[in-house]
PDB file of C-alpha atoms in Angstrom:
ATOM      1  CA  MET A   1      10.411 -14.096 -10.973  1.00 33.00           C
ATOM      2  CA  PRO A   2      11.338 -10.417 -10.728  1.00 37.00           C
ATOM      3  CA  THR A   3      14.830  -9.638  -9.542  1.00 37.00           C
ATOM      4  CA  GLY A   4      14.140  -6.178  -8.174  1.00 39.00           C
ATOM      5  CA  PRO A   5      17.067  -3.743  -8.383  1.00 39.00           C
ATOM      6  CA  ASP A   6      16.398  -0.865 -10.746  1.00 44.00           C
ATOM      7  CA  HIS A   7      13.945  -2.766 -12.922  1.00 67.00           C
ATOM      8  CA  PRO A   8      13.515  -0.303 -15.802  1.00 75.00           C
ATOM      9  CA  ALA A   9       9.783  -0.874 -16.322  1.00 82.00           C
ATOM     10  CA  LEU A  10       9.070  -0.122 -12.669  1.00 86.00           C
ATOM     11  CA  ALA A  11      11.727   2.539 -12.070  1.00 84.00           C
ATOM     12  CA  ARG A  12      10.417   4.760 -14.878  1.00 89.00           C
ATOM     13  CA  LEU A  13       6.949   5.110 -13.342  1.00 94.00           C
ATOM     14  CA  ARG A  14       6.211   8.572 -11.979  1.00 95.00           C
ATOM     15  CA  PRO A  15       4.470   9.223  -8.659  1.00 97.00           C
ATOM     16  CA  LEU A  16       0.844  10.277  -8.839  1.00 98.00           C
ATOM     17  CA  PRO A  17       0.440  14.084  -8.819  1.00 98.00           C
ATOM     18  CA  ARG A  18      -0.762  15.935  -5.742  1.00 98.00           C
ATOM     19  CA  ALA A  19      -4.032  16.806  -7.470  1.00 98.00           C
ATOM     20  CA  PHE A  20      -4.956  13.126  -7.400  1.00 98.00           C
ATOM     21  CA  TYR A  21      -5.095  13.232  -3.587  1.00 98.00           C
ATOM     22  CA  ASN A  22      -6.625  16.691  -3.288  1.00 98.00           C
ATOM     23  CA  ARG A  23     -10.151  15.251  -3.389  1.00 97.00           C
ATOM     24  CA  ASP A  24     -12.810  13.465  -1.393  1.00 97.00           C
ATOM     25  CA  PRO A  25     -11.227  10.390   0.285  1.00 97.00           C
ATOM     26  CA  LEU A  26     -14.058   8.208  -1.069  1.00 97.00           C
ATOM     27  CA  ALA A  27     -13.016   9.039  -4.632  1.00 98.00           C
ATOM     28  CA  VAL A  28      -9.322   8.600  -3.853  1.00 98.00           C
ATOM     29  CA  ALA A  29      -9.899   5.258  -2.113  1.00 98.00           C
ATOM     30  CA  ARG A  30     -11.753   3.886  -5.121  1.00 98.00           C
ATOM     31  CA  GLU A  31      -9.257   5.153  -7.674  1.00 98.00           C
ATOM     32  CA  LEU A  32      -6.189   3.925  -5.762  1.00 98.00           C
ATOM     33  CA  LEU A  33      -7.255   0.366  -6.552  1.00 98.00           C
ATOM     34  CA  GLY A  34      -4.942  -1.034  -9.210  1.00 96.00           C
ATOM     35  CA  LYS A  35      -2.218   1.553  -8.567  1.00 97.00           C
ATOM     36  CA  LEU A  36       1.278   0.470  -7.504  1.00 97.00           C
ATOM     37  CA  LEU A  37       2.749   1.228  -4.086  1.00 98.00           C
ATOM     38  CA  ILE A  38       6.536   1.363  -4.529  1.00 97.00           C
ATOM     39  CA  SER A  39       9.224   1.353  -1.845  1.00 96.00           C
ATOM     40  CA  SER A  40      12.804   2.125  -2.821  1.00 91.00           C
ATOM     41  CA  MET A  41      15.130   0.231  -0.498  1.00 80.00           C
ATOM     42  CA  GLN A  42      18.887   0.632  -0.020  1.00 69.00           C
ATOM     43  CA  PRO A  43      21.263  -1.439   2.106  1.00 56.00           C
ATOM     44  CA  GLU A  44      22.621   1.483   4.136  1.00 48.00           C
ATOM     45  CA  GLY A  45      21.176   4.902   4.990  1.00 44.00           C
ATOM     46  CA  GLY A  46      17.919   6.398   3.788  1.00 43.00           C
ATOM     47  CA  PRO A  47      14.281   5.725   4.618  1.00 41.00           C
ATOM     48  CA  HIS A  48      14.359   1.962   5.018  1.00 40.00           C
ATOM     49  CA  PRO A  49      15.122  -0.728   7.607  1.00 39.00           C
ATOM     50  CA  PRO A  50      18.867  -1.223   8.086  1.00 33.00           C
ATOM     51  CA  SER A  51      18.260  -4.977   8.254  1.00 32.00           C
ATOM     52  CA  PHE A  52      17.424  -4.985   4.548  1.00 31.00           C
ATOM     53  CA  GLY A  53      21.156  -5.092   3.898  1.00 29.00           C
ATOM     54  CA  GLU A  54      21.000  -8.678   5.086  1.00 28.00           C
ATOM     55  CA  CYS A  55      18.825  -9.623   2.106  1.00 28.00           C
ATOM     56  CA  GLY A  56      21.776  -9.884  -0.244  1.00 30.00           C
ATOM     57  CA  ASN A  57      22.605  -6.273  -1.061  1.00 35.00           C
ATOM     58  CA  SER A  58      26.010  -4.884  -0.212  1.00 36.00           C
ATOM     59  CA  GLN A  59      26.899  -1.319   0.638  1.00 45.00           C
ATOM     60  CA  GLY A  60      26.919   0.847  -2.458  1.00 49.00           C
ATOM     61  CA  SER A  61      24.390  -1.340  -4.270  1.00 58.00           C
ATOM     62  CA  PRO A  62      21.649   0.394  -6.254  1.00 62.00           C
ATOM     63  CA  PRO A  63      18.216   0.708  -4.629  1.00 71.00           C
ATOM     64  CA  THR A  64      15.948  -2.318  -4.740  1.00 85.00           C
ATOM     65  CA  LEU A  65      12.340  -1.636  -5.643  1.00 92.00           C
ATOM     66  CA  LEU A  66       9.625  -3.430  -3.729  1.00 95.00           C
ATOM     67  CA  ALA A  67       6.164  -2.973  -5.187  1.00 96.00           C
ATOM     68  CA  GLY A  68       2.614  -4.189  -4.844  1.00 97.00           C
ATOM     69  CA  ARG A  69      -0.661  -3.515  -6.588  1.00 97.00           C
ATOM     70  CA  ILE A  70      -3.257  -1.915  -4.312  1.00 98.00           C
ATOM     71  CA  VAL A  71      -6.301  -4.195  -4.074  1.00 97.00           C
ATOM     72  CA  GLU A  72      -8.048  -2.962  -0.918  1.00 98.00           C
ATOM     73  CA  THR A  73      -8.492   0.465   0.695  1.00 98.00           C
ATOM     74  CA  GLU A  74     -10.597   2.244   3.313  1.00 97.00           C
ATOM     75  CA  ALA A  75     -11.653   5.898   3.279  1.00 97.00           C
ATOM     76  CA  TYR A  76     -11.737   8.085   6.408  1.00 96.00           C
ATOM     77  CA  LEU A  77     -13.498  11.435   6.232  1.00 95.00           C
ATOM     78  CA  GLY A  78     -11.701  13.429   8.898  1.00 91.00           C
ATOM     79  CA  THR A  79     -13.456  15.439  11.579  1.00 92.00           C
ATOM     80  CA  ASP A  80     -16.883  14.405  10.258  1.00 91.00           C
ATOM     81  CA  ASP A  81     -16.136  10.683  10.586  1.00 93.00           C
ATOM     82  CA  PRO A  82     -16.417   9.079  14.059  1.00 93.00           C
ATOM     83  CA  GLY A  83     -14.229   6.222  12.856  1.00 91.00           C
ATOM     84  CA  ALA A  84     -11.334   8.492  11.830  1.00 93.00           C
ATOM     85  CA  HIS A  85      -8.227   9.388  13.827  1.00 93.00           C
ATOM     86  CA  ALA A  86      -8.939  13.046  13.053  1.00 92.00           C
ATOM     87  CA  TYR A  87     -12.477  12.994  14.446  1.00 89.00           C
ATOM     88  CA  ARG A  88     -11.508  14.694  17.720  1.00 89.00           C
ATOM     89  CA  GLY A  89      -9.233  17.223  16.050  1.00 90.00           C
ATOM     90  CA  ARG A  90      -5.556  17.740  15.424  1.00 93.00           C
ATOM     91  CA  THR A  91      -2.955  16.144  17.718  1.00 93.00           C
ATOM     92  CA  ALA A  92       0.777  15.550  17.517  1.00 93.00           C
ATOM     93  CA  ARG A  93       0.050  12.000  16.400  1.00 91.00           C
ATOM     94  CA  ASN A  94      -2.291  12.822  13.512  1.00 94.00           C
ATOM     95  CA  ALA A  95      -0.875  16.197  12.409  1.00 96.00           C
ATOM     96  CA  VAL A  96       0.059  14.867   8.952  1.00 96.00           C
ATOM     97  CA  LEU A  97      -3.645  14.436   8.179  1.00 96.00           C
ATOM     98  CA  PHE A  98      -4.216  18.174   8.529  1.00 96.00           C
ATOM     99  CA  GLY A  99      -1.334  19.057   6.209  1.00 95.00           C
ATOM    100  CA  PRO A 100      -1.137  19.038   2.416  1.00 97.00           C
ATOM    101  CA  PRO A 101      -2.579  16.090   0.495  1.00 98.00           C
ATOM    102  CA  GLY A 102      -0.403  13.265  -0.797  1.00 98.00           C
ATOM    103  CA  HIS A 103       1.624  12.574   2.349  1.00 98.00           C
ATOM    104  CA  ALA A 104       2.068   9.359   4.301  1.00 98.00           C
ATOM    105  CA  TYR A 105       0.361   9.085   7.667  1.00 97.00           C
ATOM    106  CA  VAL A 106       1.798   6.041   9.453  1.00 97.00           C
ATOM    107  CA  TYR A 107       0.568   4.908  12.844  1.00 95.00           C
ATOM    108  CA  PHE A 108       1.481   2.066  15.202  1.00 94.00           C
ATOM    109  CA  ILE A 109      -1.297  -0.235  16.375  1.00 88.00           C
ATOM    110  CA  TYR A 110      -1.704  -3.159  18.758  1.00 81.00           C
ATOM    111  CA  GLY A 111       1.908  -2.689  19.860  1.00 77.00           C
ATOM    112  CA  ASN A 112       3.030  -4.604  16.801  1.00 86.00           C
ATOM    113  CA  HIS A 113       1.949  -3.214  13.418  1.00 93.00           C
ATOM    114  CA  TYR A 114       2.426  -0.076  11.329  1.00 97.00           C
ATOM    115  CA  CYS A 115      -0.407   1.032   9.042  1.00 97.00           C
ATOM    116  CA  LEU A 116       0.027   3.282   6.006  1.00 98.00           C
ATOM    117  CA  ASN A 117      -2.479   5.977   5.069  1.00 98.00           C
ATOM    118  CA  VAL A 118      -2.302   8.758   2.505  1.00 98.00           C
ATOM    119  CA  SER A 119      -3.613  12.243   3.316  1.00 98.00           C
ATOM    120  CA  CYS A 120      -6.373  13.658   1.114  1.00 97.00           C
ATOM    121  CA  GLN A 121      -8.192  16.965   0.604  1.00 96.00           C
ATOM    122  CA  PRO A 122      -6.744  20.485   0.916  1.00 96.00           C
ATOM    123  CA  LYS A 123      -4.509  21.502   3.808  1.00 96.00           C
ATOM    124  CA  GLY A 124      -6.563  21.845   6.980  1.00 94.00           C
ATOM    125  CA  GLU A 125      -9.040  19.117   6.005  1.00 94.00           C
ATOM    126  CA  ALA A 126      -8.091  15.769   7.473  1.00 94.00           C
ATOM    127  CA  GLY A 127      -9.340  13.071   5.105  1.00 95.00           C
ATOM    128  CA  CYS A 128      -7.220  10.017   4.370  1.00 97.00           C
ATOM    129  CA  VAL A 129      -7.171   6.555   2.827  1.00 98.00           C
ATOM    130  CA  LEU A 130      -5.833   3.455   4.572  1.00 98.00           C
ATOM    131  CA  LEU A 131      -4.076   0.910   2.353  1.00 98.00           C
ATOM    132  CA  ARG A 132      -5.289  -2.505   3.490  1.00 97.00           C
ATOM    133  CA  ALA A 133      -3.847  -5.018   1.012  1.00 98.00           C
ATOM    134  CA  LEU A 134      -1.459  -5.369  -1.913  1.00 98.00           C
ATOM    135  CA  GLU A 135      -0.847  -7.963  -4.602  1.00 97.00           C
ATOM    136  CA  PRO A 136       2.954  -8.492  -4.640  1.00 96.00           C
ATOM    137  CA  VAL A 137       4.477  -7.408  -7.941  1.00 94.00           C
ATOM    138  CA  CYS A 138       8.215  -6.830  -7.518  1.00 93.00           C
ATOM    139  CA  GLY A 139      10.825  -7.802  -4.931  1.00 93.00           C
ATOM    140  CA  ILE A 140       9.029 -10.831  -3.504  1.00 94.00           C
ATOM    141  CA  GLU A 141      12.164 -12.278  -1.903  1.00 93.00           C
ATOM    142  CA  GLY A 142      12.942  -8.943  -0.261  1.00 93.00           C
ATOM    143  CA  MET A 143       9.387  -8.716   1.061  1.00 96.00           C
ATOM    144  CA  ALA A 144       9.649 -12.200   2.534  1.00 96.00           C
ATOM    145  CA  ALA A 145      12.940 -11.304   4.238  1.00 95.00           C
ATOM    146  CA  LEU A 146      11.449  -8.149   5.771  1.00 95.00           C
ATOM    147  CA  ARG A 147       8.450 -10.169   6.960  1.00 96.00           C
ATOM    148  CA  GLY A 148      10.759 -12.859   8.371  1.00 95.00           C
ATOM    149  CA  LEU A 149       8.960 -15.531   6.365  1.00 95.00           C
ATOM    150  CA  PRO A 150      10.531 -18.372   4.395  1.00 92.00           C
ATOM    151  CA  LEU A 151       9.484 -19.045   0.816  1.00 91.00           C
ATOM    152  CA  ASP A 152       9.377 -22.822   0.830  1.00 88.00           C
ATOM    153  CA  SER A 153       8.259 -23.303  -2.761  1.00 86.00           C
ATOM    154  CA  ALA A 154       9.789 -22.296  -6.062  1.00 85.00           C
ATOM    155  CA  PRO A 155       7.809 -20.553  -7.340  1.00 89.00           C
ATOM    156  CA  PRO A 156       6.056 -19.506  -4.101  1.00 91.00           C
ATOM    157  CA  ARG A 157       2.536 -20.788  -3.523  1.00 92.00           C
ATOM    158  CA  LEU A 158      -0.409 -18.405  -3.377  1.00 94.00           C
ATOM    159  CA  ALA A 159      -0.750 -18.977   0.375  1.00 93.00           C
ATOM    160  CA  GLU A 160       2.882 -17.891   0.875  1.00 94.00           C
ATOM    161  CA  LEU A 161       2.383 -14.757  -1.206  1.00 95.00           C
ATOM    162  CA  ARG A 162      -0.811 -13.821   0.663  1.00 95.00           C
ATOM    163  CA  ARG A 163       1.102 -13.820   3.944  1.00 95.00           C
ATOM    164  CA  LEU A 164       3.383 -11.104   2.581  1.00 97.00           C
ATOM    165  CA  THR A 165       0.972  -8.237   1.916  1.00 97.00           C
ATOM    166  CA  SER A 166      -2.615  -9.253   2.708  1.00 97.00           C
ATOM    167  CA  GLY A 167      -3.468  -6.839   5.528  1.00 96.00           C
ATOM    168  CA  PRO A 168      -2.300  -3.328   6.472  1.00 96.00           C
ATOM    169  CA  GLY A 169       0.309  -4.457   9.005  1.00 96.00           C
ATOM    170  CA  ARG A 170       1.708  -7.113   6.701  1.00 97.00           C
ATOM    171  CA  LEU A 171       2.067  -4.803   3.700  1.00 97.00           C
ATOM    172  CA  SER A 172       3.834  -2.170   5.773  1.00 97.00           C
ATOM    173  CA  GLN A 173       6.338  -4.679   7.104  1.00 97.00           C
ATOM    174  CA  ALA A 174       6.865  -6.222   3.647  1.00 97.00           C
ATOM    175  CA  LEU A 175       7.747  -2.814   2.169  1.00 97.00           C
ATOM    176  CA  GLY A 176       9.786  -1.647   5.161  1.00 96.00           C
ATOM    177  CA  ILE A 177       7.290   1.066   6.133  1.00 97.00           C
ATOM    178  CA  THR A 178       7.510   2.455   9.680  1.00 96.00           C
ATOM    179  CA  ARG A 179       6.353   5.617  11.419  1.00 96.00           C
ATOM    180  CA  PRO A 180       9.883   6.876  12.262  1.00 94.00           C
ATOM    181  CA  ARG A 181      11.003   6.513   8.656  1.00 93.00           C
ATOM    182  CA  HIS A 182       7.928   7.364   6.624  1.00 96.00           C
ATOM    183  CA  ASN A 183       5.389   9.407   8.597  1.00 97.00           C
ATOM    184  CA  GLY A 184       5.031  12.685   6.695  1.00 96.00           C
ATOM    185  CA  CYS A 185       6.800  11.315   3.600  1.00 97.00           C
ATOM    186  CA  ASP A 186       5.751  13.103   0.395  1.00 98.00           C
ATOM    187  CA  LEU A 187       4.212  10.365  -1.764  1.00 98.00           C
ATOM    188  CA  CYS A 188       4.249  12.682  -4.784  1.00 98.00           C
ATOM    189  CA  SER A 189       8.056  12.484  -4.962  1.00 96.00           C
ATOM    190  CA  ARG A 190      10.558   9.640  -5.267  1.00 94.00           C
ATOM    191  CA  LYS A 191      12.921  11.373  -2.821  1.00 92.00           C
ATOM    192  CA  GLY A 192      11.326   9.870   0.291  1.00 91.00           C
ATOM    193  CA  GLY A 193      11.675   6.334  -1.015  1.00 94.00           C
ATOM    194  CA  LEU A 194       7.917   5.666  -0.960  1.00 97.00           C
ATOM    195  CA  TYR A 195       5.345   6.616  -3.589  1.00 98.00           C
ATOM    196  CA  ILE A 196       2.303   5.459  -5.550  1.00 98.00           C
ATOM    197  CA  ALA A 197       2.277   5.245  -9.335  1.00 97.00           C
ATOM    198  CA  GLU A 198      -0.076   4.450 -12.182  1.00 95.00           C
ATOM    199  CA  GLU A 199       0.653   1.069 -13.722  1.00 88.00           C
ATOM    200  CA  ASP A 200       1.600   1.406 -17.376  1.00 78.00           C
ATOM    201  CA  ALA A 201       0.484  -0.825 -20.249  1.00 67.00           C
ATOM    202  CA  GLU A 202       3.604  -3.012 -20.172  1.00 65.00           C
ATOM    203  CA  LEU A 203       3.215  -3.896 -16.530  1.00 66.00           C
ATOM    204  CA  ALA A 204      -0.558  -4.213 -16.664  1.00 65.00           C
ATOM    205  CA  SER A 205      -0.519  -6.567 -19.661  1.00 62.00           C
ATOM    206  CA  GLY A 206       1.947  -8.939 -18.057  1.00 58.00           C
ATOM    207  CA  THR A 207       4.481  -8.554 -20.886  1.00 47.00           C
ATOM    208  CA  SER A 208       7.125  -7.270 -18.473  1.00 45.00           C
ATOM    209  CA  ASP A 209       8.822  -9.786 -16.187  1.00 41.00           C
ATOM    210  CA  VAL A 210       8.039  -7.514 -13.217  1.00 41.00           C
ATOM    211  CA  ALA A 211       4.388  -8.413 -13.715  1.00 41.00           C
ATOM    212  CA  GLY A 212       5.177 -12.133 -13.730  1.00 42.00           C
ATOM    213  CA  ILE A 213       4.439 -12.898 -10.092  1.00 43.00           C
ATOM    214  CA  ALA A 214       5.496 -16.340  -9.080  1.00 39.00           C
ATOM    215  CA  THR A 215       2.599 -18.300 -10.552  1.00 35.00           C
ATOM    216  CA  SER A 216       1.034 -18.178 -13.989  1.00 32.00           C
ATOM    217  CA  ARG A 217      -2.465 -18.177 -12.502  1.00 34.00           C
ATOM    218  CA  LEU A 218      -1.659 -14.821 -10.885  1.00 40.00           C
ATOM    219  CA  ALA A 219       0.229 -13.269 -13.783  1.00 38.00           C
ATOM    220  CA  LYS A 220      -2.201 -13.890 -16.630  1.00 38.00           C
ATOM    221  CA  PRO A 221      -5.784 -13.100 -15.548  1.00 38.00           C
ATOM    222  CA  ARG A 222      -5.126  -9.496 -14.457  1.00 45.00           C
ATOM    223  CA  ILE A 223      -6.511  -6.462 -16.159  1.00 42.00           C
ATOM    224  CA  VAL A 224      -7.796  -8.235 -19.243  1.00 43.00           C
ATOM    225  CA  THR A 225     -11.082  -6.652 -18.222  1.00 57.00           C
ATOM    226  CA  THR A 226     -11.601  -3.997 -15.586  1.00 72.00           C
ATOM    227  CA  PRO A 227     -11.978  -5.723 -12.201  1.00 81.00           C
ATOM    228  CA  ARG A 228     -15.253  -5.156 -10.382  1.00 93.00           C
ATOM    229  CA  ILE A 229     -14.968  -2.848  -7.368  1.00 96.00           C
ATOM    230  CA  VAL A 230     -16.945  -3.855  -4.287  1.00 96.00           C
ATOM    231  CA  THR A 231     -17.731  -1.686  -1.252  1.00 96.00           C
ATOM    232  CA  THR A 232     -18.277  -2.983   2.290  1.00 95.00           C
ATOM    233  CA  PRO A 233     -18.202  -1.571   5.821  1.00 95.00           C
ATOM    234  CA  ARG A 234     -14.705  -0.922   7.170  1.00 95.00           C
ATOM    235  CA  ILE A 235     -12.905  -3.639   9.123  1.00 93.00           C
ATOM    236  CA  ASN A 236     -12.812  -3.403  12.940  1.00 89.00           C
ATOM    237  CA  VAL A 237     -14.332   0.091  12.996  1.00 91.00           C
ATOM    238  CA  THR A 238     -16.791   0.240  15.895  1.00 87.00           C
ATOM    239  CA  ARG A 239     -17.814   3.873  15.361  1.00 86.00           C
ATOM    240  CA  ALA A 240     -19.830   4.467  12.195  1.00 83.00           C
ATOM    241  CA  PRO A 241     -19.586   0.728  11.508  1.00 81.00           C
ATOM    242  CA  HIS A 242     -22.199   0.622   8.757  1.00 85.00           C
ATOM    243  CA  HIS A 243     -20.668   3.128   6.327  1.00 91.00           C
ATOM    244  CA  GLU A 244     -19.460   1.284   3.231  1.00 95.00           C
ATOM    245  CA  TYR A 245     -16.129   3.065   2.975  1.00 96.00           C
ATOM    246  CA  ARG A 246     -14.028  -0.036   2.246  1.00 97.00           C
ATOM    247  CA  PHE A 247     -13.151  -0.636  -1.411  1.00 97.00           C
ATOM    248  CA  LEU A 248     -11.723  -3.843  -2.882  1.00 97.00           C
ATOM    249  CA  LEU A 249     -11.179  -5.650  -6.153  1.00 96.00           C
ATOM    250  CA  SER A 250     -13.723  -8.432  -6.236  1.00 94.00           C
ATOM    251  CA  GLY A 251     -12.208 -11.906  -6.467  1.00 93.00           C
ATOM    252  CA  ASN A 252      -8.638 -10.795  -5.872  1.00 95.00           C
ATOM    253  CA  PRO A 253      -6.970 -13.424  -3.647  1.00 95.00           C
ATOM    254  CA  PHE A 254      -4.862 -10.838  -1.795  1.00 97.00           C
ATOM    255  CA  VAL A 255      -7.800  -8.969  -0.253  1.00 96.00           C
ATOM    256  CA  SER A 256      -7.644  -9.185   3.538  1.00 93.00           C
ATOM    257  CA  ALA A 257     -10.320 -10.175   6.050  1.00 75.00           C
ATOM    258  CA  LYS A 258     -13.834 -10.563   4.623  1.00 66.00           C
ATOM    259  CA  ARG A 259     -13.696 -11.018   0.874  1.00 58.00           C
ATOM    260  CA  ALA A 260     -16.298 -10.323  -1.767  1.00 57.00           C
TER     261      ALA A 260
END
């Protein structure tokens, strides 16, 4: 099981370039599948929950990397999309969407959950992609602590792992993502403590221990062949409900809500 702090295979990955996000959100949403969302956590100071220091790190410890593979996304097309936050124009809440591409737009919903989006398209155009689900890859114990969930099995069962990052609110909590800490964070730089990276051959093949999620049935079948991408209507979107702007990896057990 991965131990987390400064794992060399994960720590060497570079954030995706800004050009990746400077495109149609439908293309970005599809191509984000299989990428790694990485949160760099420290016990004191910096863009992370202070409570993470209770997970076993002491002050002065090196950052702990929490990471998950993106398996489900939704595209939002800005002012042309009735289902998008930007549909009615720029506000203080959604201003990040109208800025440069490759930045985190984090909003609070239902009085309980944070949701992470990434801005797309050139400055002034408000497209974005919502990250809906991750497959845990690194820092599973830290994720469980941030979620306030016990891991009763060793190794954890699939059902326990799904509760960590299957759903936009869950994944944000598991990686310590909040609006006060991360809204506007530049995802094209490591400096903000949150970024998205391309998985390299070592991680993708499962030869690195960071790819060895808690059960062999999860660690071995991945990326032997390219997973099939399925599109469906977005979840809980009542305006423009029939547009198939949700993208997911077919058969992946960490996909949230309706699977395909």
